[in-house]
């Protein structure tokens, strides 16, 4: 990450770099001061190629202001070099063939291709994610299918194309696989059994997945996992290859992940299984001052734990957030600044919970800054909100911001590369944002912005146009 010295820029009279002026609306009332004022955005929250230029922040050699002007806002911007480096670091830590990108964090055809180009397998959790991976040209033997309630159509596709593994989650799923093998003559499934080891980790209850009380996997404590091994080994429709577990997400203490890995390793050794996958869950820093373990530290802790449990083979992992989160940021345009005397100030942007559901869903916390002056202190504070008809549409409850923020400003929230676009919705009929990859001074559109026409494509008209999509009728009228 490169930084230009403040001496290259004008100063505001207080020795601080001055924000670049833009042709915006009249200055809004100054934001109320935050005591103590937060310093500029932490470079550790920005993509690896971020650089502070006199004109503002650039990522991948592309000014964020230029990206917003070209592609509009809200906009997801991903540092392609950052994504590739994280993939390589994961492979270096765990070994080629042992790392599957957890595509639920962020998936499009470009991301699927990038991950596989860098030597990763692909972990998908639905028929839609599977179809995206196949459409991107990913070899089926490099795809692993997850899901606690796979339907017959998803399993049929998986068996027909020949995926690397199906991670089986229940006895009902084994029933479906056996029925497809028996009645349709589909080949036996290569299977890993997902188990719930009784170890729950993660920053929020909703993303803790390895406890006894979980919708995922066969329990170790109640004997369901051992029964599943016996059932799979006795089935002509199944080729049992190993065991899988995932204990939770956004874990910042690798010891928690190691505990889960040890429990699953003991089970694998006891039952003579030859493959062991311990899932993902490695957390990232979302706020200044936070730190997250490296892939190397994660690998060291996990290997020590499974060796202590008697496992001598390779260990598979499935990172998602730790690949994509810091690589991406979201750009918004400020639409209103509303100060309620004695209460608070609201800053509203042109996106919200339809492109970042995590604050409303998990209480997730973020920071924000102005790309035109990313190294400016942030003495003002306000509640940063979206444009949805929902009081809970809050991006940052008490955001530290430059005091001169105004209507029309471009505003960025970093570390939104995971579970932002992936969880995006059309709430209030807002089109989902575009996604661009930036690298070597070029921006590449990888997902176009939805249009209002897209929003109408699935609606079916009534009356004379019964059965015809509304959007098609409108095009006929034109």
Short mmCIF file of C-alpha atoms in Angstrom, two decimals:
data_model
loop_
_atom_site.label_atom_id
_atom_site.label_comp_id
_atom_site.label_asym_id
_atom_site.label_seq_id
_atom_site.Cartn_x
_atom_site.Cartn_y
_atom_site.Cartn_z
CA UNK A 1 0.00 0.00 0.00
CA UNK A 2 1.49 3.37 -1.00
CA UNK A 3 0.89 6.69 0.75
CA UNK A 4 1.71 10.13 -0.55
CA UNK A 5 3.12 12.45 2.09
CA UNK A 6 0.85 15.23 3.39
CA UNK A 7 3.33 17.80 2.10
CA UNK A 8 2.14 16.93 -1.40
CA UNK A 9 -1.30 18.32 -0.53
CA UNK A 10 -2.77 21.58 0.61
CA UNK A 11 -3.28 22.02 4.35
CA UNK A 12 -6.31 23.39 6.15
CA UNK A 13 -4.49 25.84 8.40
CA UNK A 14 -4.39 23.42 11.35
CA UNK A 15 -1.60 21.30 9.90
CA UNK A 16 -4.03 18.69 8.60
CA UNK A 17 -4.31 17.67 4.94
CA UNK A 18 -7.30 19.48 3.47
CA UNK A 19 -10.05 17.58 1.73
CA UNK A 20 -10.23 18.12 -2.00
CA UNK A 21 -13.08 20.42 -2.93
CA UNK A 22 -15.75 19.15 -5.30
CA UNK A 23 -18.65 20.78 -7.10
CA UNK A 24 -21.29 19.68 -4.63
CA UNK A 25 -24.40 21.13 -3.07
CA UNK A 26 -24.03 23.89 -0.49
CA UNK A 27 -22.20 22.72 2.61
CA UNK A 28 -24.49 20.93 5.06
CA UNK A 29 -24.38 21.89 8.74
CA UNK A 30 -21.15 20.66 10.32
CA UNK A 31 -21.44 17.29 11.98
CA UNK A 32 -21.39 17.36 15.79
CA UNK A 33 -17.95 16.61 17.22
CA UNK A 34 -16.97 13.17 18.44
CA UNK A 35 -14.94 13.17 21.63
CA UNK A 36 -12.33 11.89 21.19
CA UNK A 37 -12.14 12.28 17.43
CA UNK A 38 -11.20 9.16 15.52
CA UNK A 39 -8.04 9.32 13.40
CA UNK A 40 -8.09 8.75 9.64
CA UNK A 41 -9.23 5.40 8.33
CA UNK A 42 -6.90 2.57 9.36
CA UNK A 43 -4.89 1.41 6.30
CA UNK A 44 -5.26 -2.13 7.67
CA UNK A 45 -8.95 -1.99 6.70
CA UNK A 46 -8.23 -1.06 3.09
CA UNK A 47 -7.42 -3.33 0.13
CA UNK A 48 -3.74 -4.11 -0.30
CA UNK A 49 -3.19 -1.88 -3.35
CA UNK A 50 -4.88 1.18 -1.83
CA UNK A 51 -2.89 4.39 -2.19
CA UNK A 52 -3.57 7.92 -1.00
CA UNK A 53 -3.17 10.34 -3.91
CA UNK A 54 -3.67 14.10 -4.02
CA UNK A 55 -6.92 13.47 -5.92
CA UNK A 56 -8.17 10.94 -3.36
CA UNK A 57 -8.00 7.22 -2.66
CA UNK A 58 -7.10 4.84 -5.47
CA UNK A 59 -7.40 1.04 -5.40
CA UNK A 60 -5.80 -1.12 -8.04
CA UNK A 61 -4.56 2.09 -9.64
CA UNK A 62 -8.13 3.37 -10.11
CA UNK A 63 -9.44 6.44 -8.28
CA UNK A 64 -12.59 5.52 -6.40
CA UNK A 65 -14.16 8.80 -7.44
CA UNK A 66 -13.64 7.90 -11.11
CA UNK A 67 -15.08 4.41 -10.58
CA UNK A 68 -18.19 5.93 -9.01
CA UNK A 69 -18.62 8.43 -11.83
CA UNK A 70 -18.30 5.68 -14.44
CA UNK A 71 -20.39 2.95 -12.84
CA UNK A 72 -22.67 4.84 -10.45
CA UNK A 73 -23.45 4.14 -6.81
CA UNK A 74 -23.93 2.09 -4.75
CA UNK A 75 -20.95 0.21 -6.14
CA UNK A 76 -18.90 -2.74 -4.93
CA UNK A 77 -15.21 -2.32 -5.79
CA UNK A 78 -12.86 -5.30 -5.43
CA UNK A 79 -9.08 -5.19 -5.49
CA UNK A 80 -8.31 -8.12 -7.81
CA UNK A 81 -4.67 -8.30 -6.75
CA UNK A 82 -5.76 -8.53 -3.10
CA UNK A 83 -8.10 -11.43 -3.91
CA UNK A 84 -5.36 -13.28 -5.76
CA UNK A 85 -2.78 -12.76 -3.03
CA UNK A 86 -5.15 -14.07 -0.37
CA UNK A 87 -5.85 -17.17 -2.45
CA UNK A 88 -2.12 -17.78 -2.83
CA UNK A 89 -1.50 -17.28 0.89
CA UNK A 90 -4.17 -19.86 1.73
CA UNK A 91 -2.70 -22.40 -0.69
CA UNK A 92 0.80 -21.76 0.69
CA UNK A 93 -0.44 -22.38 4.23
CA UNK A 94 -2.51 -25.53 3.66
CA UNK A 95 -1.25 -26.98 0.38
CA UNK A 96 -2.69 -27.23 -3.11
CA UNK A 97 -5.86 -29.30 -3.26
CA UNK A 98 -6.67 -28.61 0.40
CA UNK A 99 -8.29 -25.17 0.07
CA UNK A 100 -11.83 -24.61 -1.21
CA UNK A 101 -13.11 -21.05 -1.56
CA UNK A 102 -16.40 -20.72 0.35
CA UNK A 103 -18.29 -19.04 -2.45
CA UNK A 104 -21.26 -18.01 -0.30
CA UNK A 105 -19.08 -15.09 0.86
CA UNK A 106 -19.06 -13.61 -2.65
CA UNK A 107 -19.70 -15.34 -5.94
CA UNK A 108 -20.00 -14.35 -9.56
CA UNK A 109 -18.52 -16.03 -12.61
CA UNK A 110 -15.43 -13.79 -12.47
CA UNK A 111 -14.79 -14.71 -8.84
CA UNK A 112 -15.25 -18.42 -9.54
CA UNK A 113 -12.67 -18.23 -12.33
CA UNK A 114 -10.24 -16.20 -10.22
CA UNK A 115 -10.35 -18.66 -7.32
CA UNK A 116 -9.75 -21.68 -9.51
CA UNK A 117 -7.00 -19.90 -11.47
CA UNK A 118 -5.21 -19.44 -8.15
CA UNK A 119 -5.42 -23.14 -7.31
CA UNK A 120 -8.49 -23.22 -5.07
CA UNK A 121 -11.38 -25.66 -5.16
CA UNK A 122 -14.87 -24.17 -4.98
CA UNK A 123 -17.35 -24.77 -2.16
CA UNK A 124 -20.97 -24.13 -3.20
CA UNK A 125 -24.07 -24.29 -1.01
CA UNK A 126 -27.01 -24.30 -3.42
CA UNK A 127 -28.07 -25.21 -6.93
CA UNK A 128 -27.68 -21.57 -7.94
CA UNK A 129 -24.11 -21.37 -6.71
CA UNK A 130 -23.38 -24.70 -8.41
CA UNK A 131 -24.85 -23.45 -11.69
CA UNK A 132 -22.76 -20.26 -11.45
CA UNK A 133 -19.58 -22.27 -10.95
CA UNK A 134 -20.34 -24.58 -13.86
CA UNK A 135 -21.26 -21.62 -16.09
CA UNK A 136 -17.89 -20.08 -15.21
CA UNK A 137 -16.20 -23.18 -16.58
CA UNK A 138 -15.06 -24.66 -13.26
CA UNK A 139 -14.19 -28.35 -13.55
CA UNK A 140 -16.88 -30.31 -11.61
CA UNK A 141 -14.09 -32.31 -9.97
CA UNK A 142 -13.02 -29.06 -8.29
CA UNK A 143 -16.45 -28.33 -6.79
CA UNK A 144 -17.78 -29.40 -3.37
CA UNK A 145 -21.53 -29.17 -2.68
CA UNK A 146 -22.82 -28.16 0.76
CA UNK A 147 -26.28 -27.50 2.16
CA UNK A 148 -28.42 -28.79 5.02
CA UNK A 149 -31.48 -29.39 2.80
CA UNK A 150 -30.38 -30.28 -0.72
CA UNK A 151 -33.34 -31.15 -2.91
CA UNK A 152 -33.39 -33.90 -5.52
CA UNK A 153 -32.74 -31.47 -8.38
CA UNK A 154 -29.54 -30.22 -6.73
CA UNK A 155 -28.37 -33.75 -5.95
CA UNK A 156 -29.27 -34.95 -9.45
CA UNK A 157 -27.11 -32.23 -10.99
CA UNK A 158 -24.25 -32.99 -8.61
CA UNK A 159 -24.33 -36.71 -9.39
CA UNK A 160 -24.75 -36.20 -13.13
CA UNK A 161 -21.80 -33.84 -13.58
CA UNK A 162 -19.58 -35.67 -11.09
CA UNK A 163 -18.64 -33.27 -8.30
CA UNK A 164 -15.55 -33.80 -6.18
CA UNK A 165 -17.63 -34.33 -3.03
CA UNK A 166 -21.13 -33.96 -1.71
CA UNK A 167 -21.04 -32.98 1.96
CA UNK A 168 -23.98 -34.96 3.33
CA UNK A 169 -25.86 -33.34 6.19
CA UNK A 170 -28.70 -35.71 7.15
CA UNK A 171 -30.18 -39.20 6.87
CA UNK A 172 -32.91 -37.79 4.60
CA UNK A 173 -30.20 -36.68 2.20
CA UNK A 174 -28.73 -40.18 2.17
CA UNK A 175 -32.24 -41.44 1.34
CA UNK A 176 -32.41 -39.09 -1.67
CA UNK A 177 -28.99 -40.10 -2.95
CA UNK A 178 -29.91 -43.78 -2.69
CA UNK A 179 -33.21 -43.19 -4.51
CA UNK A 180 -31.49 -41.36 -7.37
CA UNK A 181 -28.93 -44.15 -7.66
CA UNK A 182 -31.56 -46.90 -7.53
CA UNK A 183 -34.33 -45.39 -9.68
CA UNK A 184 -32.40 -43.22 -12.15
CA UNK A 185 -29.15 -45.14 -12.37
CA UNK A 186 -27.01 -42.19 -11.33
CA UNK A 187 -23.46 -43.00 -10.23
CA UNK A 188 -22.55 -43.39 -6.56
CA UNK A 189 -21.89 -40.16 -4.69
CA UNK A 190 -18.44 -39.32 -3.36
CA UNK A 191 -19.34 -38.18 0.13
CA UNK A 192 -18.00 -36.43 3.17
CA UNK A 193 -20.26 -36.52 6.23
CA UNK A 194 -20.77 -33.23 8.02
CA UNK A 195 -20.68 -33.59 11.79
CA UNK A 196 -21.55 -31.24 14.63
CA UNK A 197 -18.65 -31.63 17.06
CA UNK A 198 -20.23 -29.75 19.95
CA UNK A 199 -17.87 -26.79 19.58
CA UNK A 200 -19.58 -23.48 18.77
CA UNK A 201 -17.41 -20.56 17.68
CA UNK A 202 -18.12 -17.23 16.05
CA UNK A 203 -18.91 -13.59 16.68
CA UNK A 204 -22.72 -14.00 16.75
CA UNK A 205 -25.09 -16.82 17.63
CA UNK A 206 -26.49 -16.83 14.09
CA UNK A 207 -23.09 -17.80 12.65
CA UNK A 208 -22.18 -20.44 15.25
CA UNK A 209 -22.69 -23.76 13.50
CA UNK A 210 -20.79 -26.50 15.32
CA UNK A 211 -22.70 -26.84 18.59
CA UNK A 212 -24.95 -29.71 19.63
CA UNK A 213 -28.04 -27.60 18.91
CA UNK A 214 -27.46 -26.94 15.21
CA UNK A 215 -29.38 -27.44 11.99
CA UNK A 216 -26.10 -28.57 10.40
CA UNK A 217 -24.58 -32.02 10.43
CA UNK A 218 -24.74 -35.27 12.37
CA UNK A 219 -24.15 -34.88 16.09
CA UNK A 220 -21.16 -36.52 17.73
CA UNK A 221 -22.67 -36.48 21.21
CA UNK A 222 -25.90 -38.32 20.37
CA UNK A 223 -24.27 -40.97 18.20
CA UNK A 224 -25.84 -39.73 14.95
CA UNK A 225 -22.44 -39.23 13.32
CA UNK A 226 -21.32 -42.79 14.07
CA UNK A 227 -24.65 -44.11 12.77
CA UNK A 228 -24.20 -42.08 9.57
CA UNK A 229 -20.78 -43.66 8.99
CA UNK A 230 -22.28 -47.14 9.31
CA UNK A 231 -25.16 -46.22 7.01
CA UNK A 232 -22.89 -44.71 4.34
CA UNK A 233 -20.49 -47.64 4.39
CA UNK A 234 -23.34 -50.06 3.88
CA UNK A 235 -24.83 -48.17 0.91
CA UNK A 236 -24.12 -49.01 -2.73
CA UNK A 237 -25.03 -45.41 -3.60
CA UNK A 238 -22.30 -43.85 -1.47
CA UNK A 239 -18.50 -43.76 -1.58
CA UNK A 240 -17.60 -42.49 1.88
CA UNK A 241 -14.37 -40.50 1.69
CA UNK A 242 -14.21 -38.43 4.83
CA UNK A 243 -15.66 -36.17 7.46
CA UNK A 244 -16.36 -32.45 7.50
CA UNK A 245 -17.16 -29.84 10.15
CA UNK A 246 -17.53 -26.08 10.34
CA UNK A 247 -17.85 -24.64 13.84
CA UNK A 248 -18.60 -20.98 13.11
CA UNK A 249 -17.67 -17.76 11.34
CA UNK A 250 -15.78 -14.53 12.04
CA UNK A 251 -13.52 -16.27 14.55
CA UNK A 252 -10.57 -14.12 15.64
CA UNK A 253 -9.07 -16.63 18.08
CA UNK A 254 -7.56 -19.55 16.14
CA UNK A 255 -7.67 -21.67 19.31
CA UNK A 256 -11.46 -21.91 18.89
CA UNK A 257 -11.05 -23.28 15.37
CA UNK A 258 -8.36 -25.66 16.59
CA UNK A 259 -10.68 -27.06 19.28
CA UNK A 260 -13.29 -27.93 16.66
CA UNK A 261 -10.66 -29.44 14.38
CA UNK A 262 -9.34 -31.68 17.17
CA UNK A 263 -12.81 -33.02 17.97
CA UNK A 264 -13.47 -33.92 14.33
CA UNK A 265 -10.00 -35.40 13.90
CA UNK A 266 -10.56 -37.75 16.84
CA UNK A 267 -13.79 -38.94 15.21
CA UNK A 268 -12.05 -39.44 11.85
CA UNK A 269 -9.27 -41.49 13.45
CA UNK A 270 -11.73 -43.58 15.45
CA UNK A 271 -13.71 -44.48 12.33
CA UNK A 272 -10.80 -44.90 9.93
CA UNK A 273 -11.82 -42.08 7.57
CA UNK A 274 -9.25 -40.88 5.07
CA UNK A 275 -10.21 -37.24 4.49
CA UNK A 276 -10.62 -34.46 7.04
CA UNK A 277 -12.07 -31.01 6.29
CA UNK A 278 -12.42 -28.48 9.10
CA UNK A 279 -14.37 -25.79 7.23
CA UNK A 280 -13.65 -22.09 7.38
CA UNK A 281 -14.49 -19.40 9.90
CA UNK A 282 -11.29 -17.36 10.04
CA UNK A 283 -12.27 -13.81 10.92
CA UNK A 284 -11.13 -10.43 9.63
CA UNK A 285 -10.68 -6.96 11.12
CA UNK A 286 -13.69 -4.72 10.50
CA UNK A 287 -12.69 -1.86 12.84
CA UNK A 288 -9.54 0.11 13.59
CA UNK A 289 -7.44 -1.62 16.20
CA UNK A 290 -8.76 -5.10 15.49
CA UNK A 291 -6.44 -7.81 14.26
CA UNK A 292 -7.01 -11.19 12.66
CA UNK A 293 -4.81 -14.30 12.43
CA UNK A 294 -2.97 -15.06 9.21
CA UNK A 295 -3.56 -18.18 7.17
CA UNK A 296 -0.15 -19.42 8.34
CA UNK A 297 -1.11 -19.10 12.01
CA UNK A 298 -4.46 -20.78 11.37
CA UNK A 299 -2.72 -23.67 9.60
CA UNK A 300 -0.15 -24.04 12.38
CA UNK A 301 -2.82 -24.18 15.12
CA UNK A 302 -5.07 -26.57 13.23
CA UNK A 303 -2.25 -28.93 12.30
CA UNK A 304 -1.03 -29.07 15.89
CA UNK A 305 -4.56 -29.81 17.10
CA UNK A 306 -5.27 -32.63 14.65
CA UNK A 307 -1.84 -34.18 15.16
CA UNK A 308 -2.54 -34.19 18.87
CA UNK A 309 -5.75 -36.08 18.11
CA UNK A 310 -3.86 -38.72 16.16
CA UNK A 311 -4.56 -37.51 12.62
CA UNK A 312 -1.57 -37.79 10.28
CA UNK A 313 -3.12 -36.88 6.92
CA UNK A 314 -3.82 -33.64 5.09
CA UNK A 315 -6.38 -31.12 6.35
CA UNK A 316 -8.89 -29.37 4.11
CA UNK A 317 -10.20 -25.86 4.80
CA UNK A 318 -12.85 -23.58 3.28
CA UNK A 319 -12.04 -19.87 3.72
CA UNK A 320 -14.47 -17.33 2.32
CA UNK A 321 -14.65 -14.12 4.33
CA UNK A 322 -10.89 -14.17 4.90
CA UNK A 323 -10.36 -14.20 1.12
CA UNK A 324 -12.91 -11.61 0.04
CA UNK A 325 -13.84 -9.24 2.88
CA UNK A 326 -10.97 -6.74 2.97
CA UNK A 327 -10.55 -6.93 -0.81
CA UNK A 328 -13.88 -5.14 -1.31
CA UNK A 329 -15.42 -1.83 -0.32
CA UNK A 330 -18.75 -0.18 -1.03
CA UNK A 331 -19.18 3.29 -2.49
CA UNK A 332 -22.28 5.35 -1.73
CA UNK A 333 -23.45 8.87 -2.54
CA UNK A 334 -24.65 11.04 0.37
CA UNK A 335 -28.22 12.18 -0.27
CA UNK A 336 -29.28 13.98 2.90
CA UNK A 337 -27.75 15.25 6.13
CA UNK A 338 -30.42 15.75 8.80
CA UNK A 339 -29.52 17.20 12.18
CA UNK A 340 -32.02 16.76 15.02
CA UNK A 341 -30.97 19.24 17.69
CA UNK A 342 -30.19 17.56 20.98
CA UNK A 343 -30.69 14.08 19.52
CA UNK A 344 -28.37 13.09 16.66
CA UNK A 345 -27.45 13.71 13.03
CA UNK A 346 -28.53 11.32 10.27
CA UNK A 347 -26.49 10.90 7.09
CA UNK A 348 -28.47 9.05 4.42
CA UNK A 349 -26.86 7.32 1.44
CA UNK A 350 -28.25 5.76 -1.73
CA UNK A 351 -27.93 2.15 -0.57
CA UNK A 352 -28.41 0.47 2.77
CA UNK A 353 -29.64 -2.86 4.07
CA UNK A 354 -30.32 -4.09 0.53
CA UNK A 355 -26.56 -4.14 -0.14
CA UNK A 356 -25.28 -4.67 3.42
CA UNK A 357 -27.66 -6.65 5.60
CA UNK A 358 -25.05 -7.61 8.19
CA UNK A 359 -25.56 -4.65 10.56
CA UNK A 360 -29.30 -5.31 10.78
CA UNK A 361 -28.92 -9.09 10.90
CA UNK A 362 -25.91 -9.53 13.19
CA UNK A 363 -25.23 -6.11 14.68
CA UNK A 364 -22.07 -6.04 12.56
CA UNK A 365 -19.99 -2.87 12.86
CA UNK A 366 -18.17 -0.94 10.14
CA UNK A 367 -16.32 2.31 9.60
CA UNK A 368 -16.71 4.94 6.87
CA UNK A 369 -14.58 7.60 5.22
CA UNK A 370 -14.59 10.03 2.31
CA UNK A 371 -12.45 8.83 -0.62
CA UNK A 372 -11.67 12.45 -1.51
CA UNK A 373 -9.74 12.83 1.77
CA UNK A 374 -9.13 9.38 3.27
CA UNK A 375 -6.33 10.55 5.58
CA UNK A 376 -8.41 13.33 7.15
CA UNK A 377 -9.33 13.01 10.84
CA UNK A 378 -12.95 12.11 11.56
CA UNK A 379 -14.12 14.39 14.38
CA UNK A 380 -17.80 14.41 13.38
CA UNK A 381 -20.29 11.72 14.23
CA UNK A 382 -23.64 10.71 12.79
CA UNK A 383 -25.88 7.71 12.28
CA UNK A 384 -25.17 6.45 8.76
CA UNK A 385 -28.39 5.09 7.28
CA UNK A 386 -29.75 3.79 3.99
CA UNK A 387 -32.73 4.85 1.91
CA UNK A 388 -35.12 2.03 2.82
CA UNK A 389 -38.48 2.43 4.55
CA UNK A 390 -37.14 0.81 7.69
CA UNK A 391 -35.82 2.42 10.87
CA UNK A 392 -33.49 -0.54 11.22
CA UNK A 393 -31.82 0.37 7.93
CA UNK A 394 -28.64 1.45 9.70
CA UNK A 395 -25.19 0.90 8.20
CA UNK A 396 -23.21 2.41 11.09
CA UNK A 397 -24.97 3.41 14.30
CA UNK A 398 -22.44 6.05 15.33
CA UNK A 399 -20.12 6.72 12.42
CA UNK A 400 -17.00 8.83 12.79
CA UNK A 401 -16.82 11.12 9.76
CA UNK A 402 -15.00 14.25 8.57
CA UNK A 403 -16.81 17.31 9.90
CA UNK A 404 -17.17 18.84 6.43
CA UNK A 405 -19.13 15.92 4.96
CA UNK A 406 -21.88 17.25 2.71
CA UNK A 407 -24.69 16.23 0.40
CA UNK A 408 -23.26 14.81 -2.82
CA UNK A 409 -20.11 13.44 -1.20
CA UNK A 410 -18.84 10.02 -2.17
CA UNK A 411 -18.62 7.88 0.96
CA UNK A 412 -16.94 4.49 1.35
CA UNK A 413 -17.35 1.64 3.81
CA UNK A 414 -14.36 -0.73 3.77
CA UNK A 415 -14.24 -4.50 4.40
CA UNK A 416 -17.55 -5.19 2.64
CA UNK A 417 -16.24 -7.77 0.18
CA UNK A 418 -17.84 -10.71 2.01
CA UNK A 419 -21.59 -11.15 2.55
CA UNK A 420 -22.42 -7.77 1.04
CA UNK A 421 -23.32 -8.46 -2.56
CA UNK A 422 -23.89 -12.11 -1.63
CA UNK A 423 -26.75 -11.16 0.73
CA UNK A 424 -28.07 -8.26 -1.36
CA UNK A 425 -31.80 -7.98 -1.96
CA UNK A 426 -34.36 -5.95 -3.87
CA UNK A 427 -36.08 -4.61 -0.76
CA UNK A 428 -38.22 -1.59 -1.68
CA UNK A 429 -37.55 -2.65 -5.29
CA UNK A 430 -34.04 -1.23 -5.29
CA UNK A 431 -31.86 -2.65 -8.07
CA UNK A 432 -28.79 -4.46 -6.79
CA UNK A 433 -25.46 -2.65 -7.28
CA UNK A 434 -22.83 -3.25 -9.91
CA UNK A 435 -19.55 -4.99 -9.05
CA UNK A 436 -16.18 -4.02 -10.51
CA UNK A 437 -12.72 -5.57 -10.21
CA UNK A 438 -9.82 -3.10 -10.31
CA UNK A 439 -6.23 -3.97 -11.20
CA UNK A 440 -3.23 -2.25 -12.82
CA UNK A 441 -5.11 0.99 -13.39
CA UNK A 442 -8.13 -0.60 -15.06
CA UNK A 443 -11.66 -1.22 -13.80
CA UNK A 444 -13.48 -4.28 -15.10
CA UNK A 445 -17.25 -4.62 -14.76
CA UNK A 446 -17.97 -8.18 -13.55
CA UNK A 447 -21.62 -7.78 -12.49
CA UNK A 448 -23.77 -5.10 -14.11
CA UNK A 449 -26.15 -2.96 -12.10
CA UNK A 450 -29.73 -4.19 -12.12
CA UNK A 451 -32.27 -1.99 -13.85
CA UNK A 452 -35.93 -1.33 -13.15
CA UNK A 453 -36.62 -3.50 -16.18
CA UNK A 454 -34.84 -6.36 -14.39
CA UNK A 455 -37.10 -5.83 -11.39
CA UNK A 456 -40.19 -6.40 -13.56
CA UNK A 457 -38.92 -9.39 -15.54
CA UNK A 458 -40.50 -12.01 -13.28
CA UNK A 459 -43.85 -10.31 -12.67
CA UNK A 460 -46.76 -11.93 -14.49
CA UNK A 461 -49.52 -9.66 -15.77
CA UNK A 462 -53.26 -10.19 -15.42
CA UNK A 463 -56.10 -9.59 -17.86
CA UNK A 464 -55.26 -9.51 -21.56
CA UNK A 465 -51.62 -10.29 -20.89
CA UNK A 466 -52.27 -13.25 -18.60
CA UNK A 467 -49.13 -15.34 -18.29
CA UNK A 468 -46.87 -12.79 -19.96
CA UNK A 469 -44.21 -10.98 -17.91
CA UNK A 470 -45.04 -7.34 -17.24
CA UNK A 471 -41.66 -6.25 -18.61
CA UNK A 472 -42.40 -7.97 -21.91
CA UNK A 473 -45.75 -6.17 -22.21
CA UNK A 474 -44.05 -2.83 -21.60
CA UNK A 475 -41.54 -3.57 -24.36
CA UNK A 476 -44.41 -4.43 -26.74
CA UNK A 477 -46.07 -1.12 -25.91
CA UNK A 478 -42.89 0.77 -26.73
#
